[in-house]
């Protein structure tokens, strides 16, 4: 946590980071007065390493490494509770999204590797078929993470209820979608990894 | 009435199959059949926007552009699709560099002429609860429902269809149909969304809080308009107490319109919902095969 190490604000870095967030999210983190309302309403705060309020502080201190390399931005479910509640009209959820985008573009190694894997797999399937095939996503994720047998019973239940379609659909538009996805994949590659 | 093209979204072919079934059945019964958008593709929820802001906008925007070329807006039952389509629409309407970039990567014109619509808003605002009630033959008498809106219909303000803390659209509709919508405080709490796989324990906790609140308010069941909410609430209730069934609002509207349980996919929930509806005499007729096997 922040307190465990002496940290000094770096105003130059802060300026730059806030500028980039402004471009992506259209909101100015500099307005934050640290009331903590965002944290108070966040449903996922217990799974985070920094609270949303702390993220705002870290941004304003220019602690770029910390905010791009944390769990918080990946655990955030984009529920927008923070955004609608912030008394300073900061779009906190959009800031989280901007930080995720920046982390990927900079090729930062993330501690939330399982969540990233989930998203990347999702994109791989959508890029290939044009639509999400849920069974492929769930199975793929379980193979990757070695949690193959967790939820097996649930899978069977869903299958019996006709909730798992066995074959993916592939509309003609899949090719155009593949182009968009490869634009992104290309930029990810440039980001490093 | 505006004219729309139907955008089902990916979940409605799989885990939320009963949402798709019941939506189409209800629309048909109300006499407004809406053609499906030809060649639609995934809106990217929730992974695309999690990885990259622009990627998220572009995947959703492709569908907006296809519909716009036909002079129509999109109508979608799924709360997550609605949110992503609306975010893209909003991005386009803002204009500037983002809108330019979207047109370029799509290789299509896109002005954002038509705002996407969620099915809930369409039924309540454009068709009207009163009109639906007029056509309904089975009043949902004695059913106490906790209407659960989740995040994506009630936030953020730019495209929310209802109030962020105490939305009323679903409550009003189901009350008009004879149900009693209990007042409760967790209508727009988040269910944990895509974290059901990667942070399962957290989602169990969130679901428990929501279901517990509904129970305390005296509800018999929860009603939702979001496939992810339904899946999480249906599959991640802790064992112990008797679970509460989770319906799609279209399923209850369909029951009220006198549609058969199989047509509404009422036999597809993990937590069976039909026993409750039979007990309240809202559904009658023989017990179907799947219903019997999966009790
Ligand atoms: S609610 Fe707004 S002002 Fe308060 S701490 Fe969070 S971001 Fe800062
Ligand atoms: S959007 Fe993210 S940070 Fe904000 S309240 Fe929801 S989960 Fe927490
Ligand atoms: S409650 Fe969960 S599934 Fe529903 S809209 Fe919010 S994040 Fe999505």
Short mmCIF file of C-alpha atoms and ligand atoms in Angstrom, two decimals:
data_model
loop_
_atom_site.label_atom_id
_atom_site.label_comp_id
_atom_site.label_asym_id
_atom_site.label_seq_id
_atom_site.Cartn_x
_atom_site.Cartn_y
_atom_site.Cartn_z
CA UNK A 1 0.00 0.00 0.00
CA UNK A 2 0.98 3.60 -0.38
CA UNK A 3 1.91 4.11 3.25
CA UNK A 4 4.48 1.34 3.34
CA UNK A 5 6.95 3.29 1.29
CA UNK A 6 7.87 6.93 1.23
CA UNK A 7 6.35 8.51 -1.85
CA UNK A 8 6.64 11.98 -3.23
CA UNK A 9 4.33 13.51 -5.77
CA UNK A 10 5.91 13.93 -9.18
CA UNK A 11 4.11 16.87 -10.68
CA UNK A 12 5.49 16.49 -14.16
CA UNK A 13 4.43 12.86 -14.40
CA UNK A 14 1.10 13.73 -12.85
CA UNK A 15 0.44 16.39 -15.47
CA UNK A 16 1.24 13.96 -18.27
CA UNK A 17 -0.84 11.12 -16.87
CA UNK A 18 -3.84 13.34 -16.21
CA UNK A 19 -3.59 14.69 -19.72
CA UNK A 20 -3.66 11.19 -21.22
CA UNK A 21 -6.62 10.22 -19.04
CA UNK A 22 -8.38 13.40 -20.10
CA UNK A 23 -7.95 12.41 -23.75
CA UNK A 24 -9.28 8.89 -23.26
CA UNK A 25 -11.94 9.41 -20.62
CA UNK A 26 -12.86 13.07 -21.00
CA UNK A 27 -12.52 13.74 -17.29
CA UNK A 28 -10.05 15.57 -15.03
CA UNK A 29 -8.76 13.55 -12.09
CA UNK A 30 -7.20 16.73 -10.74
CA UNK A 31 -10.64 17.74 -9.45
CA UNK A 32 -10.67 14.89 -6.89
CA UNK A 33 -10.89 16.09 -3.27
CA UNK A 34 -10.46 12.61 -1.77
CA UNK A 35 -13.87 12.26 -0.16
CA UNK A 36 -13.90 8.48 -0.70
CA UNK A 37 -17.46 8.25 -1.97
CA UNK A 38 -16.26 6.20 -4.94
CA UNK A 39 -14.66 3.67 -2.63
CA UNK A 40 -17.72 3.60 -0.36
CA UNK A 41 -19.98 2.42 -3.16
CA UNK A 42 -17.57 0.14 -5.01
CA UNK A 43 -18.86 -3.44 -4.98
CA UNK A 44 -15.45 -4.94 -5.72
CA UNK A 45 -13.26 -3.03 -3.34
CA UNK A 46 -12.42 -6.12 -1.29
CA UNK A 47 -10.75 -7.72 -4.30
CA UNK A 48 -8.68 -4.62 -5.09
CA UNK A 49 -5.15 -3.70 -4.00
CA UNK A 50 -5.80 0.06 -4.14
CA UNK A 51 -9.23 1.54 -3.48
CA UNK A 52 -10.71 3.77 -6.21
CA UNK A 53 -9.99 6.82 -4.05
CA UNK A 54 -6.36 5.76 -3.71
CA UNK A 55 -6.12 5.34 -7.47
CA UNK A 56 -7.23 8.95 -7.90
CA UNK A 57 -4.59 10.08 -5.42
CA UNK A 58 -1.90 8.03 -7.12
CA UNK A 59 -2.78 9.52 -10.48
CA UNK A 60 -2.53 12.99 -9.02
CA UNK A 61 0.83 12.13 -7.57
CA UNK A 62 2.04 10.91 -10.93
CA UNK A 63 2.57 7.36 -9.61
CA UNK A 64 2.23 5.93 -13.08
CA UNK A 65 3.89 2.58 -12.38
CA UNK A 66 1.60 1.87 -9.45
CA UNK A 67 -1.67 2.66 -11.20
CA UNK A 68 -0.78 0.81 -14.38
CA UNK A 69 0.49 -2.26 -12.55
CA UNK A 70 -2.28 -2.82 -10.01
CA UNK A 71 -5.10 -5.36 -9.62
CA UNK A 72 -7.71 -2.66 -9.12
CA UNK A 73 -8.08 -1.57 -12.72
CA UNK A 74 -8.67 -5.18 -13.84
CA UNK A 75 -11.00 -6.14 -11.02
CA UNK A 76 -13.19 -3.10 -11.73
CA UNK A 77 -16.42 -4.32 -13.33
CA UNK A 78 -17.29 -0.97 -14.95
CA UNK A 79 -20.49 -0.78 -12.92
CA UNK A 80 -20.41 3.08 -12.99
CA UNK A 81 -21.49 3.40 -9.35
CA UNK A 82 -18.47 5.60 -8.64
CA UNK A 83 -19.12 7.73 -11.71
CA UNK A 84 -22.71 8.57 -10.83
CA UNK A 85 -21.85 9.28 -7.19
CA UNK A 86 -18.71 11.40 -7.41
CA UNK A 87 -19.54 14.86 -6.02
CA UNK A 88 -16.79 16.33 -8.21
CA UNK A 89 -18.26 14.85 -11.41
CA UNK A 90 -15.17 12.78 -12.08
CA UNK A 91 -15.93 9.82 -14.31
CA UNK A 92 -14.14 7.33 -12.10
CA UNK A 93 -15.19 4.19 -14.01
CA UNK A 94 -14.02 5.81 -17.23
CA UNK A 95 -10.70 6.61 -15.55
CA UNK A 96 -10.31 2.90 -14.71
CA UNK A 97 -11.02 2.06 -18.34
CA UNK A 98 -8.48 4.62 -19.52
CA UNK A 99 -5.86 3.19 -17.18
CA UNK A 100 -6.49 -0.30 -18.54
CA UNK A 101 -6.10 0.98 -22.08
CA UNK A 102 -2.85 2.73 -21.14
CA UNK A 103 -1.53 -0.34 -19.34
CA UNK A 104 -2.10 -2.46 -22.46
CA UNK A 105 -0.67 0.12 -24.82
CA UNK A 106 2.46 0.40 -22.69
CA UNK A 107 2.84 -3.34 -22.44
CA UNK A 108 2.78 -3.30 -18.65
CA UNK A 109 2.95 -6.68 -16.95
CA UNK A 110 -0.25 -7.04 -14.98
CA UNK A 111 -0.71 -8.98 -11.74
CA UNK A 112 -4.28 -9.88 -12.76
CA UNK A 113 -3.16 -12.37 -15.37
CA UNK A 114 -6.24 -14.57 -15.13
CA UNK A 115 -8.61 -11.69 -15.85
CA UNK A 116 -6.48 -10.55 -18.76
CA UNK A 117 -6.45 -14.06 -20.11
CA UNK A 118 -10.22 -14.14 -19.97
CA UNK A 119 -10.51 -10.90 -21.95
CA UNK A 120 -7.90 -11.89 -24.51
CA UNK A 121 -9.56 -15.22 -25.09
CA UNK A 122 -12.88 -13.45 -25.55
CA UNK A 123 -11.27 -11.24 -28.20
CA UNK A 124 -9.63 -14.18 -29.92
CA UNK A 125 -12.99 -15.95 -30.26
CA UNK A 126 -14.82 -12.85 -31.41
CA UNK A 127 -12.05 -12.04 -33.87
CA UNK A 128 -12.32 -15.52 -35.31
CA UNK A 129 -16.09 -16.03 -35.45
CA UNK A 130 -17.55 -12.53 -35.28
CA UNK A 131 -19.76 -13.57 -32.39
CA UNK A 132 -18.96 -14.82 -28.94
CA UNK A 133 -19.23 -18.55 -28.52
CA UNK A 134 -19.68 -18.93 -24.77
CA UNK A 135 -18.76 -22.59 -24.55
CA UNK A 136 -15.39 -21.94 -26.21
CA UNK A 137 -14.73 -19.06 -23.84
CA UNK A 138 -15.51 -21.01 -20.70
CA UNK A 139 -13.68 -24.16 -21.80
CA UNK A 140 -10.70 -22.22 -23.09
CA UNK A 141 -10.45 -20.27 -19.88
CA UNK A 142 -10.60 -23.41 -17.79
CA UNK A 143 -7.93 -25.13 -19.84
CA UNK A 144 -5.64 -22.10 -19.59
CA UNK A 145 -6.02 -21.72 -15.85
CA UNK A 146 -6.04 -25.42 -15.04
CA UNK A 147 -9.39 -25.07 -13.26
CA UNK A 148 -10.87 -27.65 -15.55
CA UNK A 149 -13.12 -29.37 -13.05
CA UNK A 150 -14.44 -26.37 -11.19
CA UNK A 151 -18.05 -25.77 -12.26
CA UNK A 152 -18.24 -29.06 -14.12
CA UNK A 153 -21.61 -29.88 -12.55
CA UNK A 154 -22.87 -26.44 -13.47
CA UNK A 155 -21.76 -26.99 -17.06
CA UNK A 156 -23.76 -30.18 -17.23
CA UNK A 157 -26.80 -28.45 -15.77
CA UNK A 158 -26.55 -25.76 -18.41
CA UNK A 159 -26.12 -28.26 -21.17
CA UNK A 160 -29.27 -30.12 -20.11
CA UNK A 161 -31.18 -26.85 -20.22
CA UNK A 162 -30.01 -26.11 -23.74
CA UNK A 163 -28.00 -23.11 -22.53
CA UNK A 164 -24.74 -24.10 -24.18
CA UNK A 165 -24.82 -23.99 -27.91
CA UNK A 166 -22.24 -26.53 -29.12
CA UNK A 167 -21.20 -24.88 -32.39
CA UNK A 168 -20.19 -21.28 -32.97
CA UNK A 169 -22.12 -19.10 -35.42
CA UNK A 170 -20.09 -17.22 -38.00
CA UNK A 171 -21.83 -14.34 -39.79
CA UNK A 172 -20.36 -12.76 -42.92
CA UNK A 173 -19.39 -9.69 -40.95
CA UNK A 174 -16.83 -11.78 -39.07
CA UNK A 175 -14.18 -10.64 -41.53
CA UNK A 176 -14.72 -7.01 -40.78
CA UNK A 177 -14.64 -7.71 -37.08
CA UNK A 178 -11.41 -9.63 -37.53
CA UNK A 179 -9.93 -6.49 -39.08
CA UNK A 180 -10.85 -4.37 -36.07
CA UNK A 181 -9.49 -6.97 -33.68
CA UNK A 182 -6.21 -7.20 -35.56
CA UNK A 183 -5.85 -3.42 -35.43
CA UNK A 184 -5.92 -3.81 -31.68
CA UNK A 185 -3.69 -6.91 -31.63
CA UNK A 186 -1.12 -5.05 -33.70
CA UNK A 187 -1.05 -2.22 -31.20
CA UNK A 188 -0.76 -4.68 -28.32
CA UNK A 189 2.26 -6.19 -30.04
CA UNK A 190 3.84 -2.79 -30.39
CA UNK A 191 3.11 -2.20 -26.71
CA UNK A 192 5.51 -5.00 -25.92
CA UNK A 193 3.37 -7.66 -24.26
CA UNK B 1 -43.79 4.16 -33.44
CA UNK B 2 -40.13 4.24 -34.39
CA UNK B 3 -38.84 1.47 -36.53
CA UNK B 4 -36.17 -0.81 -35.29
CA UNK B 5 -34.00 -3.74 -36.17
CA UNK B 6 -33.56 -6.47 -33.60
CA UNK B 7 -30.11 -6.98 -32.12
CA UNK B 8 -30.16 -10.15 -29.97
CA UNK B 9 -26.49 -10.22 -28.94
CA UNK B 10 -24.40 -13.32 -28.33
CA UNK B 11 -25.77 -14.47 -24.96
CA UNK B 12 -29.27 -14.87 -26.32
CA UNK B 13 -28.12 -17.76 -28.46
CA UNK B 14 -26.56 -19.52 -25.47
CA UNK B 15 -26.80 -18.98 -21.73
CA UNK B 16 -29.68 -16.52 -22.04
CA UNK B 17 -31.61 -18.54 -24.58
CA UNK B 18 -34.85 -18.16 -22.64
CA UNK B 19 -34.47 -14.37 -22.77
CA UNK B 20 -34.35 -14.50 -26.56
CA UNK B 21 -37.22 -16.96 -26.76
CA UNK B 22 -39.47 -15.01 -24.45
CA UNK B 23 -38.63 -11.68 -26.08
CA UNK B 24 -39.60 -12.88 -29.54
CA UNK B 25 -42.73 -14.59 -28.25
CA UNK B 26 -43.89 -11.46 -26.43
CA UNK B 27 -43.18 -9.16 -29.37
CA UNK B 28 -45.04 -11.49 -31.71
CA UNK B 29 -47.99 -11.70 -29.36
CA UNK B 30 -48.11 -7.90 -29.15
CA UNK B 31 -48.16 -7.72 -32.91
CA UNK B 32 -44.86 -5.94 -33.37
CA UNK B 33 -42.48 -8.24 -35.09
CA UNK B 34 -39.08 -6.67 -35.50
CA UNK B 35 -36.73 -8.01 -38.16
CA UNK B 36 -33.30 -9.13 -36.99
CA UNK B 37 -30.32 -7.06 -38.07
CA UNK B 38 -28.71 -9.05 -40.84
CA UNK B 39 -25.07 -9.99 -40.30
CA UNK B 40 -24.80 -8.54 -36.79
CA UNK B 41 -21.60 -9.12 -34.85
CA UNK B 42 -20.59 -9.16 -31.18
CA UNK B 43 -20.83 -5.84 -29.31
CA UNK B 44 -17.70 -6.72 -27.33
CA UNK B 45 -19.23 -6.63 -23.81
CA UNK B 46 -17.52 -6.75 -21.41
CA UNK B 47 -14.05 -7.68 -22.61
CA UNK B 48 -13.40 -5.32 -25.52
CA UNK B 49 -13.88 -2.11 -23.56
CA UNK B 50 -11.99 -3.63 -20.65
CA UNK B 51 -8.92 -4.05 -22.84
CA UNK B 52 -9.14 -0.93 -24.90
CA UNK B 53 -11.47 2.02 -24.99
CA UNK B 54 -11.52 2.37 -28.77
CA UNK B 55 -11.76 -1.33 -29.44
CA UNK B 56 -14.90 -1.40 -27.29
CA UNK B 57 -16.46 1.44 -29.24
CA UNK B 58 -15.56 0.00 -32.64
CA UNK B 59 -17.06 -3.47 -32.11
CA UNK B 60 -20.38 -2.02 -31.01
CA UNK B 61 -20.36 0.74 -33.62
CA UNK B 62 -20.23 -1.69 -36.52
CA UNK B 63 -23.79 -2.76 -35.71
CA UNK B 64 -24.99 0.82 -35.39
CA UNK B 65 -23.60 1.56 -38.83
CA UNK B 66 -25.31 -1.46 -40.42
CA UNK B 67 -28.67 -0.43 -39.00
CA UNK B 68 -28.20 3.22 -39.84
CA UNK B 69 -27.59 2.30 -43.48
CA UNK B 70 -31.10 0.84 -43.46
CA UNK B 71 -32.54 3.90 -41.79
CA UNK B 72 -33.27 2.16 -38.52
CA UNK B 73 -32.18 2.08 -34.91
CA UNK B 74 -31.33 -1.03 -32.91
CA UNK B 75 -33.57 -2.64 -30.32
CA UNK B 76 -31.87 -4.99 -27.88
CA UNK B 77 -33.10 -6.98 -24.88
CA UNK B 78 -29.62 -7.41 -23.36
CA UNK B 79 -28.60 -4.75 -20.83
CA UNK B 80 -24.91 -5.24 -21.60
CA UNK B 81 -25.42 -4.88 -25.36
CA UNK B 82 -27.56 -1.83 -24.77
CA UNK B 83 -24.85 -0.25 -22.69
CA UNK B 84 -22.13 -0.90 -25.26
CA UNK B 85 -24.26 0.19 -28.23
CA UNK B 86 -25.25 3.32 -26.34
CA UNK B 87 -21.63 4.05 -25.42
CA UNK B 88 -20.64 3.81 -29.09
CA UNK B 89 -23.61 5.92 -30.13
CA UNK B 90 -22.66 8.51 -27.55
CA UNK B 91 -19.06 8.47 -28.80
CA UNK B 92 -20.20 9.09 -32.35
CA UNK B 93 -22.56 11.88 -31.32
CA UNK B 94 -19.74 13.60 -29.47
CA UNK B 95 -18.05 13.91 -32.84
CA UNK B 96 -14.43 14.89 -33.05
CA UNK B 97 -11.50 12.62 -33.57
CA UNK B 98 -13.09 9.48 -32.08
CA UNK B 99 -16.04 9.64 -34.46
CA UNK B 100 -13.68 10.15 -37.39
CA UNK B 101 -11.58 7.19 -36.35
CA UNK B 102 -14.67 4.98 -36.01
CA UNK B 103 -15.83 5.79 -39.54
CA UNK B 104 -12.37 5.10 -40.81
CA UNK B 105 -11.82 1.71 -39.19
CA UNK B 106 -15.36 0.62 -40.09
CA UNK B 107 -15.06 1.90 -43.62
CA UNK B 108 -18.69 3.01 -43.38
CA UNK B 109 -20.60 6.22 -42.79
CA UNK B 110 -21.94 6.62 -39.26
CA UNK B 111 -23.66 9.69 -37.87
CA UNK B 112 -25.42 8.27 -34.84
CA UNK B 113 -28.81 9.28 -36.20
CA UNK B 114 -30.69 6.62 -34.24
CA UNK B 115 -30.32 6.11 -30.53
CA UNK B 116 -30.28 2.42 -29.58
CA UNK B 117 -33.23 1.27 -27.47
CA UNK B 118 -33.43 -1.30 -24.72
CA UNK B 119 -36.36 -3.67 -24.88
CA UNK B 120 -37.56 -2.68 -21.41
CA UNK B 121 -37.79 0.96 -22.38
CA UNK B 122 -39.42 0.07 -25.68
CA UNK B 123 -42.17 -2.01 -24.06
CA UNK B 124 -42.90 0.47 -21.30
CA UNK B 125 -42.48 3.75 -23.14
CA UNK B 126 -43.34 3.02 -26.76
CA UNK B 127 -45.92 0.25 -26.45
CA UNK B 128 -47.01 1.22 -22.97
CA UNK B 129 -47.61 -0.84 -19.82
CA UNK B 130 -51.26 0.00 -20.00
CA UNK B 131 -51.61 -1.33 -23.52
CA UNK B 132 -49.79 -4.53 -22.59
CA UNK B 133 -52.04 -4.97 -19.57
CA UNK B 134 -55.06 -4.47 -21.79
CA UNK B 135 -53.98 -7.43 -23.89
CA UNK B 136 -53.00 -9.60 -20.93
CA UNK B 137 -55.38 -12.31 -19.78
CA UNK B 138 -53.57 -13.73 -16.74
CA UNK B 139 -53.09 -11.21 -13.93
CA UNK B 140 -49.91 -11.92 -11.97
CA UNK B 141 -51.91 -11.78 -8.76
CA UNK B 142 -50.15 -12.77 -5.60
CA UNK B 143 -46.67 -12.76 -7.10
CA UNK B 144 -44.20 -10.64 -5.16
CA UNK B 145 -41.32 -9.60 -7.36
CA UNK B 146 -38.04 -7.83 -6.61
CA UNK B 147 -37.16 -5.96 -9.80
CA UNK B 148 -33.40 -6.02 -10.26
CA UNK B 149 -31.99 -3.60 -12.84
CA UNK B 150 -28.27 -4.08 -12.28
CA UNK B 151 -25.76 -1.53 -13.48
CA UNK B 152 -26.09 -1.21 -17.15
CA UNK B 153 -29.60 0.15 -17.56
CA UNK B 154 -29.37 2.60 -14.70
CA UNK B 155 -25.89 4.08 -15.20
CA UNK B 156 -24.17 6.25 -16.38
CA UNK B 157 -26.43 9.30 -16.76
CA UNK B 158 -25.50 9.79 -20.44
CA UNK B 159 -27.45 6.70 -21.51
CA UNK B 160 -29.26 5.36 -18.44
CA UNK B 161 -32.90 4.56 -19.16
CA UNK B 162 -34.02 5.07 -15.57
CA UNK B 163 -33.01 6.42 -12.16
CA UNK B 164 -29.62 5.32 -10.79
CA UNK B 165 -30.88 4.45 -7.30
CA UNK B 166 -34.56 3.70 -7.55
CA UNK B 167 -35.54 2.82 -11.11
CA UNK B 168 -39.22 2.13 -11.75
CA UNK B 169 -39.78 0.99 -15.34
CA UNK B 170 -39.89 -2.73 -14.59
CA UNK B 171 -41.78 -2.24 -11.31
CA UNK B 172 -44.44 -0.21 -13.05
CA UNK B 173 -44.86 -2.70 -15.87
CA UNK B 174 -45.20 -5.75 -13.62
CA UNK B 175 -47.52 -3.94 -11.21
CA UNK B 176 -49.72 -3.00 -14.10
CA UNK B 177 -49.86 -6.71 -14.89
CA UNK B 178 -51.02 -7.50 -11.36
CA UNK B 179 -47.80 -8.44 -9.57
CA UNK B 180 -46.65 -6.70 -6.44
CA UNK B 181 -43.23 -5.10 -6.89
CA UNK B 182 -41.62 -4.91 -3.46
CA UNK B 183 -39.63 -1.81 -2.56
CA UNK B 184 -36.03 -2.74 -1.83
CA UNK B 185 -32.59 -1.18 -1.77
CA UNK B 186 -30.48 -3.40 -4.04
CA UNK B 187 -32.11 -2.70 -7.40
CA UNK B 188 -28.98 -1.33 -8.99
CA UNK B 189 -26.22 -3.05 -7.03
CA UNK B 190 -23.66 -4.78 -9.24
CA UNK B 191 -23.68 -8.58 -9.43
CA UNK B 192 -20.00 -8.86 -10.28
CA UNK B 193 -20.46 -9.23 -14.03
CA UNK B 194 -17.70 -11.09 -15.90
CA UNK B 195 -15.79 -11.80 -12.69
CA UNK B 196 -17.93 -14.90 -12.12
CA UNK B 197 -15.15 -16.99 -13.64
CA UNK B 198 -12.00 -15.24 -12.49
CA UNK B 199 -13.16 -14.09 -9.02
CA UNK B 200 -15.91 -16.58 -8.25
CA UNK B 201 -15.86 -16.12 -4.47
CA UNK B 202 -16.40 -12.36 -4.79
CA UNK B 203 -19.40 -12.90 -7.04
CA UNK B 204 -20.91 -15.40 -4.60
CA UNK B 205 -20.69 -12.69 -1.95
CA UNK B 206 -22.29 -9.99 -4.10
CA UNK B 207 -25.07 -12.32 -5.20
CA UNK B 208 -25.78 -13.31 -1.62
CA UNK B 209 -26.23 -9.69 -0.56
CA UNK B 210 -28.62 -9.00 -3.41
CA UNK B 211 -30.72 -12.15 -2.93
CA UNK B 212 -30.80 -11.70 0.84
CA UNK B 213 -32.10 -8.15 0.44
CA UNK B 214 -34.83 -9.37 -1.91
CA UNK B 215 -35.79 -12.08 0.54
CA UNK B 216 -35.98 -9.64 3.42
CA UNK B 217 -38.22 -7.40 1.36
CA UNK B 218 -40.59 -10.35 1.08
CA UNK B 219 -40.07 -11.18 -2.60
CA UNK B 220 -40.85 -14.61 -4.07
CA UNK B 221 -38.42 -14.13 -6.92
CA UNK B 222 -36.12 -11.67 -8.66
CA UNK B 223 -36.75 -10.27 -12.10
CA UNK B 224 -34.03 -8.98 -14.41
CA UNK B 225 -33.36 -7.56 -17.87
CA UNK B 226 -29.70 -8.57 -18.09
CA UNK B 227 -28.29 -11.96 -19.15
CA UNK B 228 -25.20 -11.56 -17.02
CA UNK B 229 -27.25 -10.64 -13.95
CA UNK B 230 -29.55 -13.57 -14.54
CA UNK B 231 -26.68 -16.02 -14.97
CA UNK B 232 -24.85 -14.84 -11.87
CA UNK B 233 -27.94 -14.77 -9.68
CA UNK B 234 -29.19 -18.10 -11.02
CA UNK B 235 -25.88 -19.94 -10.75
CA UNK B 236 -24.08 -18.34 -7.81
CA UNK B 237 -26.57 -18.47 -4.95
CA UNK B 238 -25.02 -20.22 -1.96
CA UNK B 239 -26.61 -23.46 -0.93
CA UNK B 240 -28.40 -23.55 2.38
CA UNK B 241 -31.53 -21.47 2.24
CA UNK B 242 -34.18 -22.28 -0.34
CA UNK B 243 -33.04 -20.32 -3.40
CA UNK B 244 -35.09 -17.61 -5.09
CA UNK B 245 -35.84 -18.14 -8.79
CA UNK B 246 -34.57 -15.50 -11.23
CA UNK B 247 -36.87 -14.61 -14.12
CA UNK B 248 -36.40 -12.41 -17.13
CA UNK B 249 -39.07 -9.73 -17.11
CA UNK B 250 -40.15 -10.87 -20.56
CA UNK B 251 -40.97 -14.29 -19.15
CA UNK B 252 -43.41 -12.84 -16.64
CA UNK B 253 -44.92 -10.53 -19.24
CA UNK B 254 -45.33 -13.63 -21.41
CA UNK B 255 -47.04 -15.55 -18.61
CA UNK B 256 -49.43 -12.68 -18.20
CA UNK B 257 -50.11 -12.68 -21.93
CA UNK B 258 -51.02 -16.36 -21.59
CA UNK B 259 -48.04 -17.80 -23.46
CA UNK B 260 -46.99 -21.39 -22.75
CA UNK B 261 -44.06 -22.08 -20.38
CA UNK B 262 -41.92 -23.86 -23.01
CA UNK B 263 -42.39 -20.97 -25.43
CA UNK B 264 -41.01 -18.66 -22.75
CA UNK B 265 -38.15 -20.98 -21.84
CA UNK B 266 -39.41 -21.16 -18.27
CA UNK B 267 -38.03 -24.69 -18.00
CA UNK B 268 -34.45 -23.56 -18.61
CA UNK B 269 -33.47 -21.97 -15.31
CA UNK B 270 -30.90 -23.59 -13.06
CA UNK B 271 -33.10 -22.72 -10.08
CA UNK B 272 -36.49 -23.95 -11.27
CA UNK B 273 -39.03 -21.15 -11.48
CA UNK B 274 -42.06 -23.08 -12.65
CA UNK B 275 -42.99 -24.60 -9.27
CA UNK B 276 -43.58 -21.08 -7.91
CA UNK B 277 -45.69 -20.07 -10.92
CA UNK B 278 -47.74 -23.26 -10.69
CA UNK B 279 -48.27 -22.84 -6.98
CA UNK B 280 -49.69 -19.36 -7.63
CA UNK B 281 -51.89 -20.74 -10.42
CA UNK B 282 -50.21 -18.53 -13.00
CA UNK B 283 -49.18 -21.47 -15.14
CA UNK B 284 -51.34 -24.51 -15.71
CA UNK B 285 -51.30 -27.43 -18.07
CA UNK B 286 -49.20 -30.59 -18.16
CA UNK B 287 -45.69 -30.71 -16.77
CA UNK B 288 -43.23 -30.79 -19.68
CA UNK B 289 -40.42 -33.29 -20.13
CA UNK B 290 -37.55 -30.99 -19.27
CA UNK B 291 -39.47 -29.59 -16.32
CA UNK B 292 -40.01 -33.09 -14.96
CA UNK B 293 -36.43 -34.23 -15.49
CA UNK B 294 -34.70 -31.16 -14.09
CA UNK B 295 -36.66 -30.57 -10.95
S1 LIG C 1 -15.86 10.33 -5.19
FE1 LIG C 1 -14.83 11.70 -6.62
S2 LIG C 1 -13.97 13.34 -5.35
FE2 LIG C 1 -14.52 11.66 -3.97
S3 LIG C 1 -12.61 10.48 -3.78
FE3 LIG C 1 -13.78 9.55 -5.44
S4 LIG C 1 -13.05 10.55 -7.28
FE4 LIG C 1 -12.37 11.80 -5.57
S1 LIG C 2 -16.89 1.12 -11.85
FE1 LIG C 2 -15.21 -0.07 -11.02
S2 LIG C 2 -14.26 1.25 -9.50
FE2 LIG C 2 -16.24 2.14 -9.97
S3 LIG C 2 -17.58 1.33 -8.38
FE3 LIG C 2 -17.74 -0.04 -10.15
S4 LIG C 2 -16.22 -1.66 -9.81
FE4 LIG C 2 -15.74 0.04 -8.40
S1 LIG C 3 -25.40 -6.15 -12.40
FE1 LIG C 3 -23.73 -7.27 -13.23
S2 LIG C 3 -24.42 -8.28 -15.07
FE2 LIG C 3 -25.94 -6.83 -14.45
S3 LIG C 3 -25.50 -5.06 -15.55
FE3 LIG C 3 -24.30 -4.84 -13.69
S4 LIG C 3 -22.39 -5.82 -14.09
FE4 LIG C 3 -23.75 -6.38 -15.69
#
